[in-house]
């Protein structure tokens, strides 16, 4: 790609100079301009403040003149720095000619883009490029943002990267790539990566992110949703952190999808099914409306395309006033004229009232292409803490779906199971009571689920180490507690099925 400019945004560095990007990358690494290097230099509080778009602590921590302090002020804090000081560290002339730097006054240079170090999952040193002052995505409240601006890495970006299934694949698609973080992750385990965006500036910045991170170039295509994808193209992995905000109008490209209500997210999910290879995954972040007189779970089930299993997790719900305030602050509207702010707030509430929306949910949607006659659709609410990365947990969920779909009660009793690692048992009851009121199994990894079981269920799970079949364990428990083994065999498979479904037990075969 050549240079892309925008009438009100600064010109971007050339994406055609891979040699300059490589030399700049080497220079950055040479002075430890990395995620670990920044943490060491700034300290945890100032480093964390940067993730909130607060720069004062970092400015205070970089008042010296070491090479690393100079580059932090230049690329992260957008401060002009003396040309002579940078010339000792960077290939300044090349960076000026290719547009990474620009002259600021007689003897200073300034950055044209934000460059933020980002640690990859395998310890890689990557760099995320974004527009100046926009290194943090999401609701940062960094002030008024122009249409076409490209944000960096925010909480939503890292959430999607963490839940994505990371198995080797032939072809991956990053839909709405933004600054390229999902494409960068995908490049580590996909032979071919395609990245699309409606905003040509985002495609240009994605090319810069990949080049500066030392990753292979992606196939970059401009267009909305699946428009840039040919009808016969399929992918093993599709990921998207789309502009999912439900808003009255499409004022800001990075967040407002331009469709009414949650139609953009619905359309994206419904169209993904035909673009998936057999066994392929599509993973999205999304918002959805909670509409009066309608169950939100039913709304989401209706989105799932034919031929796909689905696991949908609602992580958060906000009433319409909280939701409107969050995104008005995100755009810096709270700093505008009070009357204008009120008018925009009113417009959001008018939109919700017209659609009978009482709240908005946020969460994850994962599809998997399946040949099963009856696809599995799980829609659940899980606002509790989790442990990222969750990609392996997501993959294991669908493995369990396959196992349970193929196993009737007799097969479950014939099966051998193992208690998953780091599951603990908690007994809940009054102090001094002889028997607990109930027993809870709790996961300390992944989704960190907890589930109540009876004493038989607890005893069963406790001895599952893969050696004995479930039926033999049930027979032994029946003998211990004096129950009829036939009756116990009749009611235990439902509990085994639940424990497997929720990830407490796994097949040992």
Coordinates of C-alpha atoms in Angstrom, one line a residue:
X1 CA 0.0 0.0 0.0
X2 CA 1.1 3.6 -0.6
X3 CA 0.6 6.6 1.7
X4 CA -2.9 7.3 3.0
X5 CA -3.8 10.7 4.2
X6 CA -6.9 12.3 5.7
X7 CA -8.0 15.8 5.4
X8 CA -7.9 16.5 9.2
X9 CA -5.5 13.9 10.4
X10 CA -1.7 13.9 10.1
X11 CA 0.0 12.1 7.2
X12 CA 1.1 8.6 8.0
X13 CA 4.5 7.0 7.5
X14 CA 5.1 5.2 4.2
X15 CA 4.1 1.5 4.4
X16 CA 6.3 0.7 1.4
X17 CA 9.6 1.1 3.2
X18 CA 10.0 -2.3 4.9
X19 CA 13.8 -1.6 5.3
X20 CA 13.1 1.5 7.3
X21 CA 10.6 -0.3 9.5
X22 CA 13.1 -3.0 10.1
X23 CA 15.9 -0.5 11.1
X24 CA 13.5 1.4 13.3
X25 CA 12.4 -1.9 15.0
X26 CA 16.1 -2.8 15.7
X27 CA 16.7 0.6 17.1
X28 CA 13.7 0.4 19.4
X29 CA 14.7 -3.1 20.7
X30 CA 18.3 -1.9 21.1
X31 CA 17.3 0.6 23.8
X32 CA 14.7 -1.8 25.4
X33 CA 11.8 0.2 24.1
X34 CA 9.6 -2.9 24.9
X35 CA 6.8 -3.7 27.3
X36 CA 9.2 -5.0 29.9
X37 CA 11.6 -2.1 29.4
X38 CA 8.8 0.4 29.9
X39 CA 7.7 -1.3 33.0
X40 CA 11.2 -1.1 34.4
X41 CA 11.7 2.5 33.5
X42 CA 8.3 3.9 34.5
X43 CA 7.3 1.7 37.4
X44 CA 4.0 0.0 37.7
X45 CA 1.8 3.0 38.6
X46 CA 3.0 5.2 35.7
X47 CA 2.9 2.2 33.3
X48 CA -0.7 1.4 34.3
X49 CA -1.6 5.1 34.0
X50 CA -0.5 5.0 30.3
X51 CA -3.1 2.3 29.7
X52 CA -5.7 4.8 30.9
X53 CA -4.4 7.5 28.6
X54 CA -2.9 9.4 31.6
X55 CA 0.5 10.7 30.7
X56 CA 1.6 12.9 33.6
X57 CA 3.2 10.1 35.7
X58 CA 5.2 8.9 32.6
X59 CA 6.3 12.5 31.8
X60 CA 7.6 12.8 35.4
X61 CA 9.4 9.5 35.1
X62 CA 11.2 10.5 31.8
X63 CA 12.8 13.8 32.7
X64 CA 16.3 12.4 32.1
X65 CA 18.1 12.1 28.8
X66 CA 18.8 8.4 28.4
X67 CA 17.9 6.9 25.0
X68 CA 14.9 5.0 26.4
X69 CA 13.5 8.1 28.1
X70 CA 13.9 10.1 24.9
X71 CA 12.0 7.5 22.8
X72 CA 9.2 7.3 25.4
X73 CA 8.7 11.0 25.2
X74 CA 8.9 10.9 21.4
X75 CA 6.6 8.0 20.5
X76 CA 4.4 7.5 23.6
X77 CA 4.0 11.0 25.1
X78 CA 4.2 12.9 21.8
X79 CA 6.7 15.4 22.9
X80 CA 9.2 17.0 20.5
X81 CA 12.8 16.0 21.3
X82 CA 16.1 17.4 20.2
X83 CA 17.2 16.1 16.8
X84 CA 20.8 15.5 18.0
X85 CA 19.6 13.3 20.9
X86 CA 17.5 11.1 18.6
X87 CA 20.2 10.9 16.0
X88 CA 22.3 8.8 18.4
X89 CA 19.5 6.2 18.7
X90 CA 17.4 6.1 15.5
X91 CA 18.0 6.3 11.8
X92 CA 16.7 9.8 11.9
X93 CA 17.1 10.8 8.2
X94 CA 15.4 7.6 7.0
X95 CA 12.6 8.1 9.6
X96 CA 12.1 11.7 8.4
X97 CA 12.1 10.7 4.7
X98 CA 9.6 7.8 5.2
X99 CA 7.3 9.8 7.5
X100 CA 7.8 8.2 10.9
X101 CA 9.2 11.6 12.2
X102 CA 8.6 15.2 11.2
X103 CA 10.6 18.3 11.9
X104 CA 9.4 20.4 14.8
X105 CA 11.2 23.8 14.8
X106 CA 14.8 24.3 13.9
X107 CA 16.4 21.5 16.0
X108 CA 13.7 19.2 17.2
X109 CA 11.7 16.2 15.7
X110 CA 8.3 14.8 16.6
X111 CA 6.5 11.5 15.9
X112 CA 3.8 11.3 13.4
X113 CA 2.2 8.2 15.0
X114 CA 2.0 6.7 18.4
X115 CA 4.1 3.5 18.8
X116 CA 3.3 1.4 21.8
X117 CA 5.3 -1.7 22.8
X118 CA 3.1 -4.8 23.2
X119 CA 4.2 -8.1 24.6
X120 CA 3.1 -11.1 22.5
X121 CA 1.8 -14.3 24.1
X122 CA 5.1 -16.1 23.6
X123 CA 7.2 -13.2 24.9
X124 CA 7.5 -11.5 21.5
X125 CA 8.3 -7.8 21.4
X126 CA 5.6 -6.2 19.2
X127 CA 4.7 -2.6 18.4
X128 CA 1.2 -1.3 17.9
X129 CA 0.9 1.8 15.7
X130 CA -2.0 4.2 16.1
X131 CA -2.9 7.8 15.6
X132 CA -1.3 10.4 17.9
X133 CA -3.0 10.5 21.3
X134 CA -5.1 7.4 20.5
X135 CA -2.9 4.5 21.7
X136 CA -5.6 3.3 24.1
X137 CA -8.8 2.0 22.6
X138 CA -12.2 1.7 24.3
X139 CA -13.8 4.2 26.7
X140 CA -10.7 6.2 27.5
X141 CA -12.3 9.6 27.5
X142 CA -9.2 11.1 25.8
X143 CA -11.1 14.0 24.3
X144 CA -12.9 14.6 21.0
X145 CA -11.9 12.0 18.4
X146 CA -12.2 12.7 14.7
X147 CA -13.9 10.5 12.2
X148 CA -11.4 8.1 10.6
X149 CA -9.1 8.1 13.6
X150 CA -7.4 4.8 14.4
X151 CA -7.1 3.7 18.0
X152 CA -4.6 1.4 19.5
X153 CA -5.0 -1.4 22.0
X154 CA -7.8 -1.2 24.6
X155 CA -9.5 -3.6 26.9
X156 CA -11.8 -4.9 24.1
X157 CA -8.8 -5.7 21.9
X158 CA -6.9 -7.7 24.5
X159 CA -10.1 -9.5 25.5
X160 CA -10.7 -10.7 22.0
X161 CA -7.0 -11.7 21.6
X162 CA -7.2 -13.7 24.8
X163 CA -10.4 -15.7 24.0
X164 CA -9.3 -16.5 20.4
X165 CA -8.6 -20.2 19.7
X166 CA -4.9 -20.4 18.8
X167 CA -4.5 -23.6 16.8
X168 CA -2.4 -23.7 13.6
X169 CA -4.7 -22.8 10.6
X170 CA -4.3 -22.2 6.9
X171 CA -6.3 -19.0 6.6
X172 CA -7.4 -16.4 9.1
X173 CA -9.6 -13.3 8.6
X174 CA -9.5 -10.2 10.8
X175 CA -12.7 -8.2 10.1
X176 CA -12.4 -4.5 11.0
X177 CA -8.7 -4.7 11.8
X178 CA -8.2 -1.2 13.2
X179 CA -4.6 -0.9 14.3
X180 CA -3.9 -4.6 13.4
X181 CA -3.6 -6.2 16.8
X182 CA -5.8 -9.3 15.9
X183 CA -4.0 -9.7 12.5
X184 CA -0.7 -9.6 14.4
X185 CA -1.8 -12.4 16.7
X186 CA -3.2 -14.4 13.9
X187 CA 0.0 -14.1 11.9
X188 CA 1.7 -16.3 14.6
X189 CA -0.4 -19.4 13.8
X190 CA -2.0 -18.8 10.4
X191 CA -0.3 -19.4 7.1
X192 CA -2.3 -16.6 5.4
X193 CA -3.9 -13.6 7.1
X194 CA -6.5 -11.3 5.5
X195 CA -7.4 -8.1 7.2
X196 CA -10.3 -5.8 6.2
X197 CA -11.6 -2.4 7.3
X198 CA -14.0 0.2 6.0
X199 CA -11.4 2.8 6.9
X200 CA -8.4 2.9 4.5
X201 CA -6.3 4.7 7.2
X202 CA -6.8 1.6 9.5
X203 CA -5.4 -0.7 6.7
X204 CA -2.4 1.5 6.3
X205 CA -1.8 1.5 10.1
X206 CA -2.2 -2.3 10.2
X207 CA 0.6 -2.6 7.6
X208 CA 2.8 -0.4 9.8
X209 CA 2.0 -2.4 12.9
X210 CA 2.9 -5.7 11.2
X211 CA 6.1 -4.4 9.6
X212 CA 7.3 -2.8 12.8
X213 CA 6.6 -6.0 14.7
X214 CA 8.5 -8.1 12.3
X215 CA 5.4 -10.0 11.3
X216 CA 4.5 -11.2 7.7
X217 CA 2.5 -8.8 5.7
X218 CA -1.3 -9.4 5.5
X219 CA -3.7 -9.3 2.6
X220 CA -5.3 -5.9 3.3
X221 CA -8.8 -5.2 1.8
X222 CA -11.0 -2.2 2.1
X223 CA -14.7 -2.6 2.7
X224 CA -17.6 -3.2 5.1
X225 CA -18.2 -6.5 6.8
X226 CA -17.8 -9.4 4.4
X227 CA -18.0 -7.2 1.2
X228 CA -14.2 -7.5 0.4
X229 CA -14.4 -11.3 0.7
X230 CA -15.2 -13.4 -2.4
X231 CA -18.3 -15.7 -2.2
X232 CA -16.1 -18.8 -2.5
X233 CA -13.5 -17.8 0.1
X234 CA -13.6 -19.6 3.5
X235 CA -11.5 -19.3 6.6
X236 CA -10.5 -21.5 9.5
X237 CA -10.6 -18.5 11.8
X238 CA -12.5 -15.3 11.7
X239 CA -12.1 -12.7 14.4
X240 CA -13.7 -9.3 14.8
X241 CA -13.9 -6.5 17.3
X242 CA -16.4 -4.6 15.3
X243 CA -17.8 -1.0 15.8
X244 CA -20.5 -2.5 17.9
X245 CA -21.7 0.6 19.8
X246 CA -25.5 1.0 19.6
X247 CA -25.8 4.7 18.9
X248 CA -28.1 7.2 17.2
X249 CA -26.1 7.6 14.0
X250 CA -22.6 6.8 12.8
X251 CA -20.6 9.8 14.1
X252 CA -17.3 8.0 14.9
X253 CA -16.0 5.3 12.5
X254 CA -14.1 3.4 15.1
X255 CA -17.1 2.6 17.2
X256 CA -20.4 3.3 15.4
X257 CA -21.4 0.7 12.9
X258 CA -23.8 2.8 10.9
X259 CA -26.7 0.3 11.3
X260 CA -29.7 0.7 13.6
X261 CA -29.6 -0.9 17.0
X262 CA -27.6 -4.1 17.2
X263 CA -28.1 -4.9 13.5
X264 CA -24.4 -4.7 12.7
X265 CA -23.5 -7.4 15.2
X266 CA -26.4 -9.6 14.1
X267 CA -25.5 -9.3 10.5
X268 CA -21.8 -10.0 11.2
X269 CA -22.7 -13.2 13.1
X270 CA -25.3 -14.4 10.7
X271 CA -23.1 -13.9 7.6
X272 CA -20.0 -15.6 9.3
X273 CA -21.4 -19.1 9.0
X274 CA -21.0 -19.3 5.2
X275 CA -17.4 -18.0 5.4
X276 CA -16.2 -20.7 7.8
X277 CA -14.3 -23.8 6.7
X278 CA -15.4 -27.1 8.3
X279 CA -14.5 -27.0 12.0
X280 CA -13.5 -23.3 11.7
X281 CA -14.1 -20.8 14.4
X282 CA -15.6 -17.3 14.3
X283 CA -15.1 -15.1 17.4
X284 CA -16.6 -11.7 18.0
X285 CA -17.1 -9.1 20.7
X286 CA -20.6 -7.6 20.5
X287 CA -23.3 -5.5 22.1
X288 CA -26.9 -6.6 22.0
X289 CA -30.2 -5.0 23.0
X290 CA -32.4 -6.1 25.9
X291 CA -35.8 -5.4 24.5
X292 CA -39.0 -5.2 26.5
X293 CA -41.1 -8.4 26.1
X294 CA -38.2 -10.4 24.7
X295 CA -35.7 -12.8 26.4
X296 CA -32.2 -11.6 25.5
X297 CA -31.1 -15.2 25.2
X298 CA -33.7 -15.9 22.5
X299 CA -32.5 -12.8 20.6
X300 CA -29.0 -14.1 20.5
X301 CA -30.0 -17.7 19.6
X302 CA -31.8 -16.2 16.5
X303 CA -28.5 -14.8 15.3
X304 CA -26.7 -18.1 15.1
X305 CA -26.3 -19.3 11.5
X306 CA -27.3 -22.8 10.4
X307 CA -24.6 -25.4 10.6
X308 CA -22.8 -23.7 13.5
X309 CA -22.4 -24.6 17.2
X310 CA -22.3 -21.4 19.3
X311 CA -21.1 -20.4 22.8
X312 CA -22.3 -16.9 23.7
X313 CA -21.3 -15.3 27.0
X314 CA -22.8 -12.1 28.4
X315 CA -20.2 -10.5 30.5
X316 CA -21.9 -7.2 31.4
X317 CA -25.2 -5.4 31.3
X318 CA -25.8 -1.7 31.5
X319 CA -29.0 0.2 31.7
X320 CA -29.6 2.7 28.8
X321 CA -28.5 5.7 30.8
X322 CA -25.2 4.1 31.9
X323 CA -24.6 3.0 28.4
X324 CA -25.2 6.4 26.8
X325 CA -23.0 8.1 29.4
X326 CA -20.1 5.6 28.8
X327 CA -19.9 6.4 25.1
X328 CA -20.6 10.1 25.4
X329 CA -17.6 10.2 27.7
X330 CA -15.6 8.0 25.3
X331 CA -16.0 10.6 22.6
X332 CA -15.2 13.5 25.0
X333 CA -18.7 14.9 24.6
X334 CA -18.9 15.6 28.3
X335 CA -16.2 18.3 27.7
X336 CA -18.3 20.1 25.1
X337 CA -21.0 22.7 25.5
X338 CA -23.5 21.5 28.2
X339 CA -26.4 22.1 26.0
X340 CA -24.8 20.1 23.2
X341 CA -24.0 17.2 25.6
X342 CA -27.7 17.2 26.8
X343 CA -29.0 17.1 23.2
X344 CA -26.7 14.2 22.3
X345 CA -27.7 12.3 25.5
X346 CA -31.4 13.0 24.7
X347 CA -30.9 11.5 21.2
X348 CA -29.5 8.3 22.7
X349 CA -32.4 7.9 25.0
X350 CA -34.9 8.7 22.2
X351 CA -33.2 5.9 20.1
X352 CA -33.5 3.4 22.9
X353 CA -37.1 4.4 23.7
X354 CA -38.2 4.0 20.1
X355 CA -36.7 0.5 20.0
X356 CA -38.1 -0.4 23.5
X357 CA -34.6 -1.1 24.7
X358 CA -34.2 -1.2 28.5
X359 CA -30.5 -2.3 28.7
X360 CA -27.5 -3.3 26.6
X361 CA -25.5 -6.5 27.0
X362 CA -21.8 -6.9 26.2
X363 CA -20.0 -10.2 25.7
X364 CA -18.3 -12.8 23.5
X365 CA -19.8 -14.8 20.6
X366 CA -18.0 -17.9 19.3
X367 CA -19.2 -19.9 16.4
X368 CA -17.8 -23.2 15.2
X369 CA -18.7 -24.8 11.8
X370 CA -20.1 -28.3 12.4
X371 CA -21.6 -31.1 10.4
X372 CA -23.8 -32.2 13.4
X373 CA -27.5 -32.7 12.6
X374 CA -28.4 -30.7 15.8
X375 CA -25.9 -27.9 16.5
X376 CA -25.3 -26.9 20.1
X377 CA -26.1 -23.4 21.2
X378 CA -25.1 -22.3 24.7
X379 CA -26.1 -18.8 25.8
X380 CA -25.2 -17.9 29.3
X381 CA -24.4 -15.0 31.7
X382 CA -21.0 -15.0 33.4
X383 CA -20.1 -11.6 34.9
X384 CA -17.6 -13.2 37.3
X385 CA -13.8 -13.1 37.1
X386 CA -12.0 -15.3 34.6
X387 CA -8.4 -16.2 33.8
X388 CA -7.0 -15.0 30.4
X389 CA -5.9 -16.3 28.0
X390 CA -9.1 -18.4 27.4
X391 CA -8.5 -19.6 23.9
X392 CA -7.7 -23.2 25.1
X393 CA -10.8 -23.1 27.3
X394 CA -12.9 -22.1 24.3
X395 CA -11.5 -24.9 22.2
X396 CA -12.0 -27.4 25.0
X397 CA -15.7 -26.3 25.4
X398 CA -16.4 -27.4 21.8
X399 CA -14.5 -30.6 22.2
X400 CA -16.8 -31.4 25.1
X401 CA -19.8 -30.5 23.0
X402 CA -18.7 -33.1 20.5
X403 CA -18.1 -35.7 23.1
X404 CA -21.5 -35.2 24.9
X405 CA -23.4 -35.1 21.6
X406 CA -22.0 -38.5 20.7
X407 CA -22.5 -40.1 24.2
X408 CA -25.8 -41.4 25.5
X409 CA -26.2 -42.3 29.2
X410 CA -24.8 -45.8 28.7
X411 CA -21.7 -44.4 27.0
X412 CA -21.2 -42.0 29.8
X413 CA -21.3 -44.8 32.4
X414 CA -18.8 -46.8 30.2
X415 CA -16.5 -43.8 29.9
X416 CA -13.4 -43.0 32.0
X417 CA -13.1 -39.4 33.3
X418 CA -10.5 -37.3 35.0
X419 CA -11.0 -34.4 37.4
X420 CA -9.6 -31.3 35.7
X421 CA -6.5 -29.7 37.3
X422 CA -6.9 -27.1 39.9
X423 CA -10.5 -27.9 40.9
X424 CA -11.1 -27.7 44.6
X425 CA -14.0 -28.9 46.8
X426 CA -15.7 -26.6 49.3
X427 CA -18.1 -27.8 52.0
X428 CA -20.7 -25.2 53.0
X429 CA -22.7 -25.5 56.2
X430 CA -23.2 -24.2 59.7
X431 CA -20.1 -24.3 62.1
X432 CA -20.1 -27.6 64.1
X433 CA -22.7 -29.3 61.8
X434 CA -22.0 -33.0 61.2
X435 CA -22.8 -32.8 57.5
X436 CA -22.4 -29.9 55.1
X437 CA -25.5 -28.2 53.7
X438 CA -24.0 -28.6 50.2
X439 CA -20.7 -29.2 48.4
X440 CA -19.3 -26.8 45.8
X441 CA -16.7 -27.7 43.2
X442 CA -14.7 -24.7 42.1
X443 CA -12.3 -24.1 39.2
X444 CA -9.3 -21.9 39.7
X445 CA -8.4 -21.7 36.0
X446 CA -10.2 -20.6 32.9
X447 CA -13.8 -19.6 33.5
X448 CA -13.4 -20.2 37.2
X449 CA -16.8 -21.8 37.5
X450 CA -18.4 -23.1 40.6
X451 CA -21.2 -25.7 40.8
X452 CA -23.2 -27.3 43.6
X453 CA -23.1 -31.1 43.8
X454 CA -24.6 -33.6 46.2
X455 CA -22.4 -36.0 48.2
X456 CA -22.6 -38.6 45.5
X457 CA -21.5 -36.1 42.9
X458 CA -18.6 -34.9 45.1
X459 CA -17.5 -38.5 45.8
X460 CA -17.7 -39.4 42.2
X461 CA -15.7 -36.4 41.0
X462 CA -13.1 -36.9 43.7
X463 CA -12.1 -40.4 42.6
X464 CA -12.2 -39.7 38.8
X465 CA -8.5 -40.3 37.8
X466 CA -9.2 -42.1 34.6
X467 CA -8.6 -45.6 35.9
X468 CA -12.1 -46.8 36.6
X469 CA -15.2 -46.5 34.4
X470 CA -17.9 -44.1 35.6
X471 CA -20.3 -47.1 36.1
X472 CA -17.8 -49.0 38.4
X473 CA -17.4 -45.8 40.4
X474 CA -21.1 -45.4 40.8
X475 CA -21.5 -49.0 41.8
X476 CA -18.8 -48.6 44.5
X477 CA -20.5 -45.4 45.8
X478 CA -23.9 -47.2 45.9
X479 CA -22.4 -49.9 48.1
X480 CA -20.8 -47.3 50.4
X481 CA -23.9 -45.2 50.9
X482 CA -26.4 -48.1 50.9
X483 CA -28.3 -47.0 47.7
X484 CA -29.7 -49.2 45.0
X485 CA -27.0 -49.3 42.3
X486 CA -29.6 -49.5 39.5
X487 CA -31.4 -46.3 40.7
X488 CA -28.0 -44.5 41.2
X489 CA -27.0 -45.5 37.7
X490 CA -30.2 -44.0 36.4
X491 CA -29.7 -40.6 38.0
X492 CA -25.9 -40.1 37.8
X493 CA -25.4 -39.6 34.1
X494 CA -27.2 -36.3 34.2
X495 CA -24.7 -35.1 36.8
X496 CA -21.8 -36.5 34.9
X497 CA -23.1 -34.7 31.8
X498 CA -23.3 -31.4 33.7
X499 CA -19.8 -31.7 35.2
X500 CA -18.3 -32.5 31.7
X501 CA -20.3 -29.7 30.1
X502 CA -19.0 -27.1 32.6
X503 CA -15.4 -28.4 32.4
X504 CA -15.0 -30.0 35.8
X505 CA -14.5 -33.5 34.3
X506 CA -12.8 -34.4 31.0
X507 CA -12.8 -37.7 29.2
X508 CA -9.7 -39.8 29.9
X509 CA -9.6 -41.6 26.6

